[in-house]
Each structure stands twice: as structure tokens, then as C-alpha cells.
GROMACS .gro file of C-alpha atoms in nm:
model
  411
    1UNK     CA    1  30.407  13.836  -5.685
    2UNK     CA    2  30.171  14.144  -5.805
    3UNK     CA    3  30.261  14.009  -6.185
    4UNK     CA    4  30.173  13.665  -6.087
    5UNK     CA    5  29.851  13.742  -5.963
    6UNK     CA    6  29.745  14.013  -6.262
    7UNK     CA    7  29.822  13.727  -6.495
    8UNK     CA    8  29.591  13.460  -6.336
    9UNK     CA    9  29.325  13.689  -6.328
   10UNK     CA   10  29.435  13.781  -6.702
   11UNK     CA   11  29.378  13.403  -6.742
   12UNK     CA   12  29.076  13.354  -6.611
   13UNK     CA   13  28.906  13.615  -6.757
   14UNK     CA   14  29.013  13.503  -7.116
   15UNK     CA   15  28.936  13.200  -7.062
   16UNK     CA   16  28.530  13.326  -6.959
   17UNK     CA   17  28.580  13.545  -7.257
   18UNK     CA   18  28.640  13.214  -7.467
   19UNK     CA   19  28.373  12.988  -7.308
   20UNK     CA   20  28.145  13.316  -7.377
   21UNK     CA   21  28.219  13.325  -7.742
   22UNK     CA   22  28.135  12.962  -7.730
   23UNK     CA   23  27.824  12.977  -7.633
   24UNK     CA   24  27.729  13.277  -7.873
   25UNK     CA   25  27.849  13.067  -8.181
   26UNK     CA   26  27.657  12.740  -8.100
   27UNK     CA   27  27.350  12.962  -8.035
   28UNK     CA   28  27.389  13.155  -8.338
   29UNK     CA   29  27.442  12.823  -8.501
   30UNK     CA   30  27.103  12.687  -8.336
   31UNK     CA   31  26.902  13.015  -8.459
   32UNK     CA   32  27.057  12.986  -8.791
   33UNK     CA   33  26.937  12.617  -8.867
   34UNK     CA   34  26.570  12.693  -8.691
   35UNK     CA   35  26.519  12.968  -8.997
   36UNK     CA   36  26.623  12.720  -9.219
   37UNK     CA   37  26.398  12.491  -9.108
   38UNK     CA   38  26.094  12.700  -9.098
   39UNK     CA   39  26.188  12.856  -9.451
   40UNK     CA   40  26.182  12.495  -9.584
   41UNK     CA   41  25.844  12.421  -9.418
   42UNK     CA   42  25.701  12.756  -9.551
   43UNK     CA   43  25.848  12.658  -9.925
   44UNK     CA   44  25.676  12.289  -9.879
   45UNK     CA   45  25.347  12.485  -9.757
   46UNK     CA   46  25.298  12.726 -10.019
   47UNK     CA   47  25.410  12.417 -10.292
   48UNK     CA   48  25.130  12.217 -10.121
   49UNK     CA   49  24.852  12.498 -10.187
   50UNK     CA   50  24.978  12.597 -10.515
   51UNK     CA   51  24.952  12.194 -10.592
   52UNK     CA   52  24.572  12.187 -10.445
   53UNK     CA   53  24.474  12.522 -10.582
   54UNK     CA   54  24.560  12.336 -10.931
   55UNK     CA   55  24.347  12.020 -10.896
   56UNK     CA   56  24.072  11.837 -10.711
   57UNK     CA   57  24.136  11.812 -10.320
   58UNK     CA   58  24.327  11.474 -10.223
   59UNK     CA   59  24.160  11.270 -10.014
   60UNK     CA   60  24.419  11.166  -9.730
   61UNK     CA   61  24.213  10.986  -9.521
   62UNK     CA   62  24.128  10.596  -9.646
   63UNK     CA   63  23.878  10.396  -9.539
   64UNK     CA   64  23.961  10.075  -9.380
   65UNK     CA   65  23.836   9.749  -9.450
   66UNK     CA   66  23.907   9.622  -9.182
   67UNK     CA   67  23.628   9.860  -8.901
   68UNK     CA   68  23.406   9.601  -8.917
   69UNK     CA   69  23.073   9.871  -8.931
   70UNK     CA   70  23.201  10.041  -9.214
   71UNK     CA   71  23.280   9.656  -9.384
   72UNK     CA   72  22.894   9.656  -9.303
   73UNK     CA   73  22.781   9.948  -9.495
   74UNK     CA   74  22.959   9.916  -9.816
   75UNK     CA   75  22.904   9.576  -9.826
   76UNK     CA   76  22.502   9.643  -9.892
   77UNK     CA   77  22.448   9.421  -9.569
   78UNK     CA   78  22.145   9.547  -9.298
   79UNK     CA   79  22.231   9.878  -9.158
   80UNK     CA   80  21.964   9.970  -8.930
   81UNK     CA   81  22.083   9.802  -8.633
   82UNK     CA   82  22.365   9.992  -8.622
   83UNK     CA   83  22.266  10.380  -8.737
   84UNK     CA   84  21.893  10.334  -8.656
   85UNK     CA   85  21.802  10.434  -9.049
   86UNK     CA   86  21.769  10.263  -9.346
   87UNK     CA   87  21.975  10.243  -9.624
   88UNK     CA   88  21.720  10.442  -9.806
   89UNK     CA   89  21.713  10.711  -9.536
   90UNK     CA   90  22.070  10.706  -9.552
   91UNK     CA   91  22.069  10.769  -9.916
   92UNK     CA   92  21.842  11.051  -9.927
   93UNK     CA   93  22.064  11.241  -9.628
   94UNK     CA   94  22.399  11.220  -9.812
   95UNK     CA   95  22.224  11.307 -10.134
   96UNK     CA   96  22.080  11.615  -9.913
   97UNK     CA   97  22.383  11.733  -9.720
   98UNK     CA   98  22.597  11.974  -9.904
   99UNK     CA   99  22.908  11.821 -10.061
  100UNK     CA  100  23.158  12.021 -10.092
  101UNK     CA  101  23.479  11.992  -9.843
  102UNK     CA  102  23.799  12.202  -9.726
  103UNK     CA  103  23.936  11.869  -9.662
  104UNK     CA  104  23.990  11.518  -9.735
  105UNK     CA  105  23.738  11.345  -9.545
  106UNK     CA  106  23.485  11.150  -9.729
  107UNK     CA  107  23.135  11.260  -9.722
  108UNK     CA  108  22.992  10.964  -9.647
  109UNK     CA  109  23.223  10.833  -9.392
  110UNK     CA  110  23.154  11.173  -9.155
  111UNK     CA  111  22.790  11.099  -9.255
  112UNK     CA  112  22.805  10.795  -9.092
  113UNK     CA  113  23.038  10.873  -8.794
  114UNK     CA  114  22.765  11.090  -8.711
  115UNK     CA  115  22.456  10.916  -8.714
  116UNK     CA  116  22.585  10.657  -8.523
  117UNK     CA  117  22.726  10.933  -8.267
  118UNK     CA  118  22.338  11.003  -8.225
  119UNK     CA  119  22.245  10.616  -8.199
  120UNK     CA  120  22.510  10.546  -7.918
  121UNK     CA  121  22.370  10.820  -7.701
  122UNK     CA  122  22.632  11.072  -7.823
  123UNK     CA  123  22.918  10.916  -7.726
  124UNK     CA  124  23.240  11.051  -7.893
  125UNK     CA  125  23.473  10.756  -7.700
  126UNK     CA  126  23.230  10.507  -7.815
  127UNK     CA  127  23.216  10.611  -8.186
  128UNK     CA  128  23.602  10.705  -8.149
  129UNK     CA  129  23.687  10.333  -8.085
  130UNK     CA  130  23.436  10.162  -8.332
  131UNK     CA  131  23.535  10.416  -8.605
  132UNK     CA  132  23.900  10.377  -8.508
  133UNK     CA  133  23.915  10.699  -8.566
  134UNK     CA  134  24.090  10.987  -8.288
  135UNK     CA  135  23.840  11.112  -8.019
  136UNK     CA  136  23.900  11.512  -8.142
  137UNK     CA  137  23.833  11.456  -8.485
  138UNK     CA  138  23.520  11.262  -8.417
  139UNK     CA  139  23.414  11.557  -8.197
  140UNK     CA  140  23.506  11.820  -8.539
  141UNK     CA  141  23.320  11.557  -8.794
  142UNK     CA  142  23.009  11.563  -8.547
  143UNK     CA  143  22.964  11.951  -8.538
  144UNK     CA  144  23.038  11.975  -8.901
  145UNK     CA  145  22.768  11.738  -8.985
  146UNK     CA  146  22.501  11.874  -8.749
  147UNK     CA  147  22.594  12.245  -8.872
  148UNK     CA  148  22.523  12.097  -9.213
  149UNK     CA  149  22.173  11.907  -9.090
  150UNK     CA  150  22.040  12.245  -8.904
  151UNK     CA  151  22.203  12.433  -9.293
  152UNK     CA  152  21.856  12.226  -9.473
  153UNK     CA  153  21.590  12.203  -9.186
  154UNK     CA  154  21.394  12.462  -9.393
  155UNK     CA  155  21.389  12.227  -9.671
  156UNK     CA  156  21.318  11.925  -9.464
  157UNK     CA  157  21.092  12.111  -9.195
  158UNK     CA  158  20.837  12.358  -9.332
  159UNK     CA  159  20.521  12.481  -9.365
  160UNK     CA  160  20.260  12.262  -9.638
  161UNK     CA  161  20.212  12.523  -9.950
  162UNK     CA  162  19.867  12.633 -10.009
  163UNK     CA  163  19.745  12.355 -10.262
  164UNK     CA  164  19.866  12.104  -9.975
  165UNK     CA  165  19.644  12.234  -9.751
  166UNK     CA  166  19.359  12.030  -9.854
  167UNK     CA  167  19.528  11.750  -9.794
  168UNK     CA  168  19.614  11.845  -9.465
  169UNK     CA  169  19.283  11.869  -9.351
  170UNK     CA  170  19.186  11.565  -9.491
  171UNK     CA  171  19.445  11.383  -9.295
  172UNK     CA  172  19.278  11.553  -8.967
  173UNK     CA  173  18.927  11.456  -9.024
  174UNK     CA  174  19.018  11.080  -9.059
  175UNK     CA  175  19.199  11.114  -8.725
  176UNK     CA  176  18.897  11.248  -8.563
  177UNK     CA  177  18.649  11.078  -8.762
  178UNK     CA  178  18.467  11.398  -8.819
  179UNK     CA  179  18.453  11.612  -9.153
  180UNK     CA  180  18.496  11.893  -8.849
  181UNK     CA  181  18.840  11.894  -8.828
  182UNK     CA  182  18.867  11.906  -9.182
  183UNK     CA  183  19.023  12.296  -9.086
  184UNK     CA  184  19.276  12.096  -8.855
  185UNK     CA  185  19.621  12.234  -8.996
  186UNK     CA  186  19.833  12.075  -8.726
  187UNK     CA  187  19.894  11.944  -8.392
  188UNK     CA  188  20.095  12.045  -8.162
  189UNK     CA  189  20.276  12.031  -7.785
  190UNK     CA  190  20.558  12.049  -7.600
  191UNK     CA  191  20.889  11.776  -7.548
  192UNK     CA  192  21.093  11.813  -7.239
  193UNK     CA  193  21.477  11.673  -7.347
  194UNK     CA  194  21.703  11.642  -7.040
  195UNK     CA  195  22.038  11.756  -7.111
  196UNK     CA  196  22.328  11.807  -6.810
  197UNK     CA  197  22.259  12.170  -6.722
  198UNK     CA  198  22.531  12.488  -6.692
  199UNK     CA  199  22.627  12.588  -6.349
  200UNK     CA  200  22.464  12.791  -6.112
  201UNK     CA  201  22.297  13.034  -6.149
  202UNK     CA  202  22.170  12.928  -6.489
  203UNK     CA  203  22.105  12.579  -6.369
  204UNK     CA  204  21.765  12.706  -6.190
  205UNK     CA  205  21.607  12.795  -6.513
  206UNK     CA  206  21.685  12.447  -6.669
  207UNK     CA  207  21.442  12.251  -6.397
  208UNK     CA  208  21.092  12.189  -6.528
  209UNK     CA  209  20.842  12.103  -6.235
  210UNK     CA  210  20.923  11.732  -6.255
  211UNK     CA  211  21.281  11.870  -6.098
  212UNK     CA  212  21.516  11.749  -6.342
  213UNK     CA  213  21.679  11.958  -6.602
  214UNK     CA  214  21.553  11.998  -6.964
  215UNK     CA  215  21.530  12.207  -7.275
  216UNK     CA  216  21.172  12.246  -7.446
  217UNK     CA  217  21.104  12.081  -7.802
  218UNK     CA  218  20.792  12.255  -7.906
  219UNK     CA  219  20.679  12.019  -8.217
  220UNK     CA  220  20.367  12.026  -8.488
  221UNK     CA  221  20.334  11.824  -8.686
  222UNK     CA  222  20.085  11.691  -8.972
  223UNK     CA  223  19.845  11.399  -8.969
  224UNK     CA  224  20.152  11.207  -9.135
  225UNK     CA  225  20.334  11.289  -8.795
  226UNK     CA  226  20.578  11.473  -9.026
  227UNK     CA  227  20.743  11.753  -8.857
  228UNK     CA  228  20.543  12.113  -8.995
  229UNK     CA  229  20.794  12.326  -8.766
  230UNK     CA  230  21.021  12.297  -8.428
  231UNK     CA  231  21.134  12.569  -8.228
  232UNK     CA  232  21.428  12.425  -7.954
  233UNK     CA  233  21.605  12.585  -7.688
  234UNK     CA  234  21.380  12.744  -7.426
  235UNK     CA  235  21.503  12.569  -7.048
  236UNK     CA  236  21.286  12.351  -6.890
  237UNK     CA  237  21.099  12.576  -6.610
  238UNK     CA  238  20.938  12.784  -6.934
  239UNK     CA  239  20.548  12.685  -6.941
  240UNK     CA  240  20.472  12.528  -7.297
  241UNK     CA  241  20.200  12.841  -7.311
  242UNK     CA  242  20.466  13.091  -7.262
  243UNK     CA  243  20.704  12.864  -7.537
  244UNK     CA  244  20.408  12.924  -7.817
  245UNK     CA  245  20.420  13.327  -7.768
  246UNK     CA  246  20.770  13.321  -7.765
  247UNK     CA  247  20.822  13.110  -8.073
  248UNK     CA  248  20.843  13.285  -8.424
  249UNK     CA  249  20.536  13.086  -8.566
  250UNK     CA  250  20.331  13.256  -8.287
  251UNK     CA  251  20.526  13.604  -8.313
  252UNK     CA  252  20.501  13.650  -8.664
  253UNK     CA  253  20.190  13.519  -8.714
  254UNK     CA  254  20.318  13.238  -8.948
  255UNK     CA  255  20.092  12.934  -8.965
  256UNK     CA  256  19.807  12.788  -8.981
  257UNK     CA  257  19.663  12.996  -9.283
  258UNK     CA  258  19.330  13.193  -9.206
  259UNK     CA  259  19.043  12.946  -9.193
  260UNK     CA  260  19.215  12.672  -9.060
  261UNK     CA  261  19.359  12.572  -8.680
  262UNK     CA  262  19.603  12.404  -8.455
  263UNK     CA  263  19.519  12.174  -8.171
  264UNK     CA  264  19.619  12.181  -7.887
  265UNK     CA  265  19.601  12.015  -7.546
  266UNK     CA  266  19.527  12.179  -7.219
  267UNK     CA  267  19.886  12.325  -7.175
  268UNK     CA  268  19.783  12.586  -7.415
  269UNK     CA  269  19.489  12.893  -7.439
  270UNK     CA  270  19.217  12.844  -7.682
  271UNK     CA  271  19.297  13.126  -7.891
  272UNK     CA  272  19.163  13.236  -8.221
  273UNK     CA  273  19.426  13.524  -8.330
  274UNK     CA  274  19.751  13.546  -8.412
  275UNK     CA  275  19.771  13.220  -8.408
  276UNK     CA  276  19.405  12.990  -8.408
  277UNK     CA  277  19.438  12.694  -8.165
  278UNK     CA  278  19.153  12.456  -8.051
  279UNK     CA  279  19.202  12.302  -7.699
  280UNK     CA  280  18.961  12.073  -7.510
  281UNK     CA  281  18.764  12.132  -7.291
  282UNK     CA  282  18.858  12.108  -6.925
  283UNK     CA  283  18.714  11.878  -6.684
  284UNK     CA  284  18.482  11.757  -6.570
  285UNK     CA  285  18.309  11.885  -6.875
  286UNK     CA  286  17.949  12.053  -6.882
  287UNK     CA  287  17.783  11.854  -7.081
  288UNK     CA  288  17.761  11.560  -7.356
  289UNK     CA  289  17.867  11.813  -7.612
  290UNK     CA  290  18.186  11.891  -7.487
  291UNK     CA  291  18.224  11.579  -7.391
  292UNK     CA  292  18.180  11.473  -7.764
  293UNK     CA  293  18.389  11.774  -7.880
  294UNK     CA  294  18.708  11.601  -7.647
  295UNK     CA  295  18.700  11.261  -7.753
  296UNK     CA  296  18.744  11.395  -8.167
  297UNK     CA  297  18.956  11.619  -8.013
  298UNK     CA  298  19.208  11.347  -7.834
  299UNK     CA  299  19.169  11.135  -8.170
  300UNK     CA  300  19.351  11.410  -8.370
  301UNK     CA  301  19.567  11.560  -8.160
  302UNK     CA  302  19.739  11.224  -8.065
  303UNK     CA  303  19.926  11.214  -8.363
  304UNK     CA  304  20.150  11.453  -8.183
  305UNK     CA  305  20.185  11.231  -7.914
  306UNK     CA  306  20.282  10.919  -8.136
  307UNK     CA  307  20.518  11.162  -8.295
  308UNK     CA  308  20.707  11.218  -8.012
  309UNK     CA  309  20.701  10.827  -7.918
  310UNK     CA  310  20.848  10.768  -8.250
  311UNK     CA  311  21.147  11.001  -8.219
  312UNK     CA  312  21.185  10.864  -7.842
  313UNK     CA  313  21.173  10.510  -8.026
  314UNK     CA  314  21.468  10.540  -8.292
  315UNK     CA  315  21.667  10.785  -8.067
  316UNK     CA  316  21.639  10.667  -7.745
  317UNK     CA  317  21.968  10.745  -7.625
  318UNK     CA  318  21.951  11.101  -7.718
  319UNK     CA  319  21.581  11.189  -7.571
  320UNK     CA  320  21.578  10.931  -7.284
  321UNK     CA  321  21.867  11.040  -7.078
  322UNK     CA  322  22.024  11.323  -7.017
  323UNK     CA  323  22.240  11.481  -7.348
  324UNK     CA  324  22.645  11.490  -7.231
  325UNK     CA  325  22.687  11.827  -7.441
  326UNK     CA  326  22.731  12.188  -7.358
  327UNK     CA  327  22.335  12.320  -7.342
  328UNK     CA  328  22.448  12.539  -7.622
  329UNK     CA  329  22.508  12.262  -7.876
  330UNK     CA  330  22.205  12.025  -7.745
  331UNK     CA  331  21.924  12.214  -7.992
  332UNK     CA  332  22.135  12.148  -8.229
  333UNK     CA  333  22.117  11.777  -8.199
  334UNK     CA  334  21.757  11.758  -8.117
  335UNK     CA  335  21.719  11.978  -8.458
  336UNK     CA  336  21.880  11.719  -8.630
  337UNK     CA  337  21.700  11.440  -8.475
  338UNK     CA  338  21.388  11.624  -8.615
  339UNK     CA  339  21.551  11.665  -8.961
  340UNK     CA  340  21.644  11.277  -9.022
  341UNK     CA  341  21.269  11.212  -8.865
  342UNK     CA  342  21.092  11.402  -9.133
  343UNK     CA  343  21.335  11.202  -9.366
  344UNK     CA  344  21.244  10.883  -9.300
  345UNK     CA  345  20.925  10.964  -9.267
  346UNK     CA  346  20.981  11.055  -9.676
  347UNK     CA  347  21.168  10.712  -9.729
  348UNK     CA  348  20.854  10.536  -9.522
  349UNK     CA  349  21.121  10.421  -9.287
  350UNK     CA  350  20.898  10.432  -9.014
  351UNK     CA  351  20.984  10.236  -8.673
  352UNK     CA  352  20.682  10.130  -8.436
  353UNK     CA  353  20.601  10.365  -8.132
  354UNK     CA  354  20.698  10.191  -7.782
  355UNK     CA  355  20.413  10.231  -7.569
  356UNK     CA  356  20.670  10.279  -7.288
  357UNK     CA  357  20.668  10.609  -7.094
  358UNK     CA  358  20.918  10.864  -6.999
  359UNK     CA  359  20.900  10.982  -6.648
  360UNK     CA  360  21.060  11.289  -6.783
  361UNK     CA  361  20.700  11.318  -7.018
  362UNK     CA  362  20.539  11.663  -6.929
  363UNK     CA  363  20.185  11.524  -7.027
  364UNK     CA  364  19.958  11.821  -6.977
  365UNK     CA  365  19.605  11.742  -6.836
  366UNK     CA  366  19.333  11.984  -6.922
  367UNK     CA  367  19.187  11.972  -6.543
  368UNK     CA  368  19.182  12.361  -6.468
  369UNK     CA  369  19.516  12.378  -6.273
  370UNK     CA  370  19.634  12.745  -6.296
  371UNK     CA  371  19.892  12.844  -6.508
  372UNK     CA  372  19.987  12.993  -6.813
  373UNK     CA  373  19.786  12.759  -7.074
  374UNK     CA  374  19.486  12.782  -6.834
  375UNK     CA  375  19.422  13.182  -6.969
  376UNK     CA  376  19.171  13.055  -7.259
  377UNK     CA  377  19.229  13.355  -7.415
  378UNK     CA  378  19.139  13.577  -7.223
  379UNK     CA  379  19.226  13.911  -7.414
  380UNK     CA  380  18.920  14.068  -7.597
  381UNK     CA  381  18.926  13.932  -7.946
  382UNK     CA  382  19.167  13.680  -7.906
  383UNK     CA  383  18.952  13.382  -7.741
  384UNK     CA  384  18.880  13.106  -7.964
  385UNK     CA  385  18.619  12.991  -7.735
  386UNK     CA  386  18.360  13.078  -7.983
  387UNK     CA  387  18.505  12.884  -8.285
  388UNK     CA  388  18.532  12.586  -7.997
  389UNK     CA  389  18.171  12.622  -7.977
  390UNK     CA  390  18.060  12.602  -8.298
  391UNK     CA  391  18.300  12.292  -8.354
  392UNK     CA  392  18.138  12.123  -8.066
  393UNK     CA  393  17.817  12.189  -8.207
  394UNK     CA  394  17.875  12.042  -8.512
  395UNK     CA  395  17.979  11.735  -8.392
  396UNK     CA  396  17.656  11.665  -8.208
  397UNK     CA  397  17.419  11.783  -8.453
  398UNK     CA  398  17.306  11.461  -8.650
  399UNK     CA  399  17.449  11.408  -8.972
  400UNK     CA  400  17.150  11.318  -9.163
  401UNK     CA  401  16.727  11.430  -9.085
  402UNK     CA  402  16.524  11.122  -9.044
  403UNK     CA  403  16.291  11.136  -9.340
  404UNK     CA  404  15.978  11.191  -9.175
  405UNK     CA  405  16.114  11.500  -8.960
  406UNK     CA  406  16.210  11.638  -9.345
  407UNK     CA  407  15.842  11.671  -9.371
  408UNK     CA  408  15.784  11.946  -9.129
  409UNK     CA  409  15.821  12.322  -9.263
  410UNK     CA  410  15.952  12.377  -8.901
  411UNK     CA  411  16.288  12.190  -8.924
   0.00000   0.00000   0.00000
């Protein structure tokens, strides 16, 4: 009976033993054929790179004819419907954006995707289905392009050169109507942009005091309402004041040149160093003369104004609701939006202001509210009161001596 039992047991353990060294083989077996595998992908890999490394990159994405937009664009039919730019505009971007790829996309086809990511309110679904192309790689194409935009905003967006300066002014005084502001070197103010803020505890700093929250555009521009210089970022509750000094134009003492000045509205001091900027006067004004002074004043500084309607105009979706994008990415955008202004400003592509008005608008009111822009330079030697003066001055004083009061030795 013993012997009977010992050899069950003897049988059942050979048998594990067997079902063991079963197992081991087909897993051994399964490990074997993965190496393969991934030895064969690694051969086609490096045959792949040493293929590319020999010749021109391969484009392997087609376009197709059959997305009706893009049928639209190569066909030389009206695009500005659709991407809110001229073909001319267009033109000059691609010829502007740097070339050169890691990959197979075509240049003009991300182009493309993206502006009319910005026209539809930057909507990667939306572009994703009219494109027919995947929702991730329209989100990769977008930040590519925009990284490419913000790579020639110097070129686009920049100080005028000294021999422009002339002009400049010129532009100025036929705003105002006055050979005063022919020292006018630009205008400038403040944008608020409402984006979808980060989460507490950041979110407080986003809400500007109309309570909804922004980022700050801070924008001059010439008398063509071409963009001189943009500085993006700062969160809504930031007073446009405290935006100028923290801005490198301001810190570094960068523009306008000496003799000339910015205006301003009543957001901002009247300063005369680092940076010279003439504001109005606030009301109720003193007398006739400043009076005077305000009404050249508003004349030229409104370009800035109309500037700002004008972006609002072609990219309404972007700067009339609130940007879907991490806060991080949203200067970006605006940047660009700036960059393709100051393009088709170039191209003439210029689309009428709607006289329709954000409630999100931060129009700043030179009444004498305190705050920030209300200081009027008040360090010692920094006031450009005195320059304000002598501009106000000149406006009133007559142009031209009657020729009988010539006569006098006391005129």
C-alpha cells in the first residue's frame, strides 16, 4: 500500500514538473520572438534615418483635395472669409516664418491650420474637423506656428530707426491738427484680454476691477496704428500705470528718443524721464487752454484706440471672449495677433473698426480718481507737467500776428 501511495505522489509531482517545463519553454519562446521583433524594428529605424540623413525630408502627409477650405486656398478663390487675411497677408507670413522642418508637414498647410485656429476662437475640435486632420496634432501644429510668430515679432514689431522719426511726428501732427505734436513718437494704453484664469489662489490676481478675469496688452503704436512695441502677460488687477514701470520700454529707458514723447491717457503719470509721456489734463479743466491742449490731445491719441478696435474687429473670437488656453500660452497668442496686425497693416489689408464696444474695455477717464496713473509725476525731476505746459501754450498762442499789431516795438 506504502509503494502505491509513494508512486502516485511520484506521479503527480512529475507530472507538475512537466507542466512546469511547459510553461518555461513557451515563455522562453515568447521572450525570444519579442527580441526579434524589436531588433527588426531597431534595423528598420536606423535604415529609415540613414535613408533621410541622405536626402531631402519626405513629406508623408498629403494634402487632400477633397477639405473643401484647403480646395479654397489653392484654388486662388477669396480667402478672407475664412482666415480673416488676405491672400497678400498670407503671402508675406509664409514668406516670413522660418522654413525649415524636422518633419513632413507642409509649411503652408500648418500656416493655415493656424490662422484659422485664431479665426474660430481657438478652437482645436473645430479646426480638427474642418482640417480633417487629428485633434493632437492640430494642438502640436498650433504651438509650433505661434513659437515661430513670437521667433520674428522683433522684425515685425519694433522701434522706427532714427531717419523714421520724422515721419513719425509728422503722422502725429495731422492727427492733432497741430505742428505741436510734431514730437508725438507714439500712443499708447492698455488692452484687457479675458482668458479662463488658473485656480485659486492665482485666480485673484487675474480680476481687473470690472470683475472678470484678464491679462494686460499694453500697446503703442504709430500714427499708422502699426504696432511700435507690446509687452503681454501682466493679470488683470495690475493698474496700466504700474504695467508701464514694469515693462522693459519703461525699465530700460528704450523709446521715445530724447526730444520726442508718448501720449497717454489719464491711466498714466505725466512724466518727462525715463520715459516722456504727455497726458491730458484732468477734469473739469482750469481753463480754455487746457481745455484746448485735451481736445489735440484726444485727436492723436485715438489712434490707439482705433488700433485696438481693429484687432478686436479681425479677431473677435480671440479678444472678445474669454481665451480656452492655459494663461501661460494666452500671450503667446495675443503676440501673434499683434504680429499678423502689423502685417497687414504692411500688405494695406486693413479691415474697418466696429464702433461696437467691449464691456470688458478698461477705458480710463482722466477725472482725478486715485490711483496709480493719478501720481502726475510726482518724483522731483520726473514730472512732465512742465513740458505739458508749454505744449498747451503753444496751441493757444495764435499762429500768425495780425499785421497792424506787427507794428508795435512792444509785441
Amino acid at each position: 500500500m506504502a509503494q502505491l501511495v509513494t508512486a502516485i505522489i511520484a506521479g503527480v509531482m512529475y507530472e507538475d514538473a512537466e507542466e512546469e517545463a511547459v510553461r518555461l519553454r513557451r515563455s522562453i519562446r515568447q521572450r525570444t520572438a519579442a527580441i526579434r521583433r524589436r531588433t527588426e524594428r531597431r534595423r528598420a529605424i536606423l535604415a529609415c534615418l540613414a535613408e533621410l540623413d541622405q536626402g531631402p525630408v519626405r513629406m508623408y502627409a498629403q494634402l487632400n483635395d477633397q477639405v473643401s477650405i484647403l480646395a479654397t486656398f489653392f484654388s486662388g478663390a477669396e480667402v478672407k472669409p475664412a482666415f480673416r487675411l488676405s491672400r497678400n497677408s498670407i503671402t508675406m507670413l509664409l514668406q516670413m516664418l522660418p522654413r525649415e522642418k524636422s518633419h513632413g508637414w507642409s509649411h503652408e498647410l500648418e500656416v493655415l491650420v493656424t490662422l484659422y485656429w485664431l479665426a474660430c476662437g481657438a478652437s482645436y475640435r473645430v479646426t480638427s474637423n474642418v482640417f480633417s486632420i487629428p485633434l493632437a496634432t492640430v494642438c502640436r501644429i498650433v504651438h509650433r506656428v505661434v513659437d515661430d510668430m513670437m521667433t520674428i515679432l522683433p522684425r515685425v514689431i519694433h522701434f522706427p530707426r532714427a531717419e523714421e522719426m520724422a515721419e513719425v511726428g509728422a503722422g502725429f501732427a495731422q492727427l492733432a491738427n497741430h505742428e505741436a505734436f510734431r514730437a508725438a513718437a507714439g500712443a499708447i494704453d492698455g488692452c484687457h484680454i479675458r482668458i479662463v484664469p488658473p485656480a485659486e489662489p492665482q485666480k485673484r490676481s487675474y480680476i481687473n476691477r470690472k470683475l472678470f478675469p484678464s491679462i494686460i496688452l499694453q500697446g503703442m503704436c504709430d500714427a499708422k496704428g502699426s504696432f511700435l512695441d507690446v509687452y503681454i502677460g501682466q493679470p488683470g488687477s495690475v493698474h496700466d500705470a504700474l504695467v508701464l514701470r514694469r515693462s522693459p520700454m519703461y525699465s530700460q529707458a528704450l523709446y521715445p528718443p530724447a526730444g520726442y514723447f508718448l501720449l497717454g491717457d489719464g491711466g498714466y503719470p505725466c512724466l518727462q524721464r525715463p520715459v516722456a509721456i504727455m497726458t491730458p489734463y484732468r477734469q473739469p479743466v482750469a481753463s480754455q487752454v487746457e481745455g484746448r491742449y485735451n481736445r489735440h490731445h484726444a485727436r492723436a491719441r485715438n489712434v490707439i484706440e482705433r488700433t485696438f478696435g481693429i484687432l478686436k474687429t479681425r479677431w473677435r473670437s480671440i479678444f472678445l471672449r474669454a481665451l480656452e488656453i492655459r494663461p501661460v500660452f494666452a500671450p503667446k497668442v495675443v503676440g501673434a495677433c499683434c504680429v499678423l496686425h502689423n502685417i497687414c497693416v504692411a500688405a494695406h489689408d486693413i479691415l474697418e473698426e466696429e464702433q461696437e464696444q467691449d464691456e470688458g474695455e478698461m477705458a480710463e477717464v482722466p477725472d482725478g480718481r486715485d490711483g496709480p496713473g493719478n501720481a502726475e509725476g510726482d518724483e522731483r525731476g520726473l514730472s512732465g507737467r512742465e513740458v505739458r505746459g508749454h505744449l498747451a501754450a503753444q496751441l493757444s498762442a495764435p499762429q500768425d500776428l495780425p499785421a497792424c499789431l506787427g507794428e508795435h516795438d512792444n509785441i
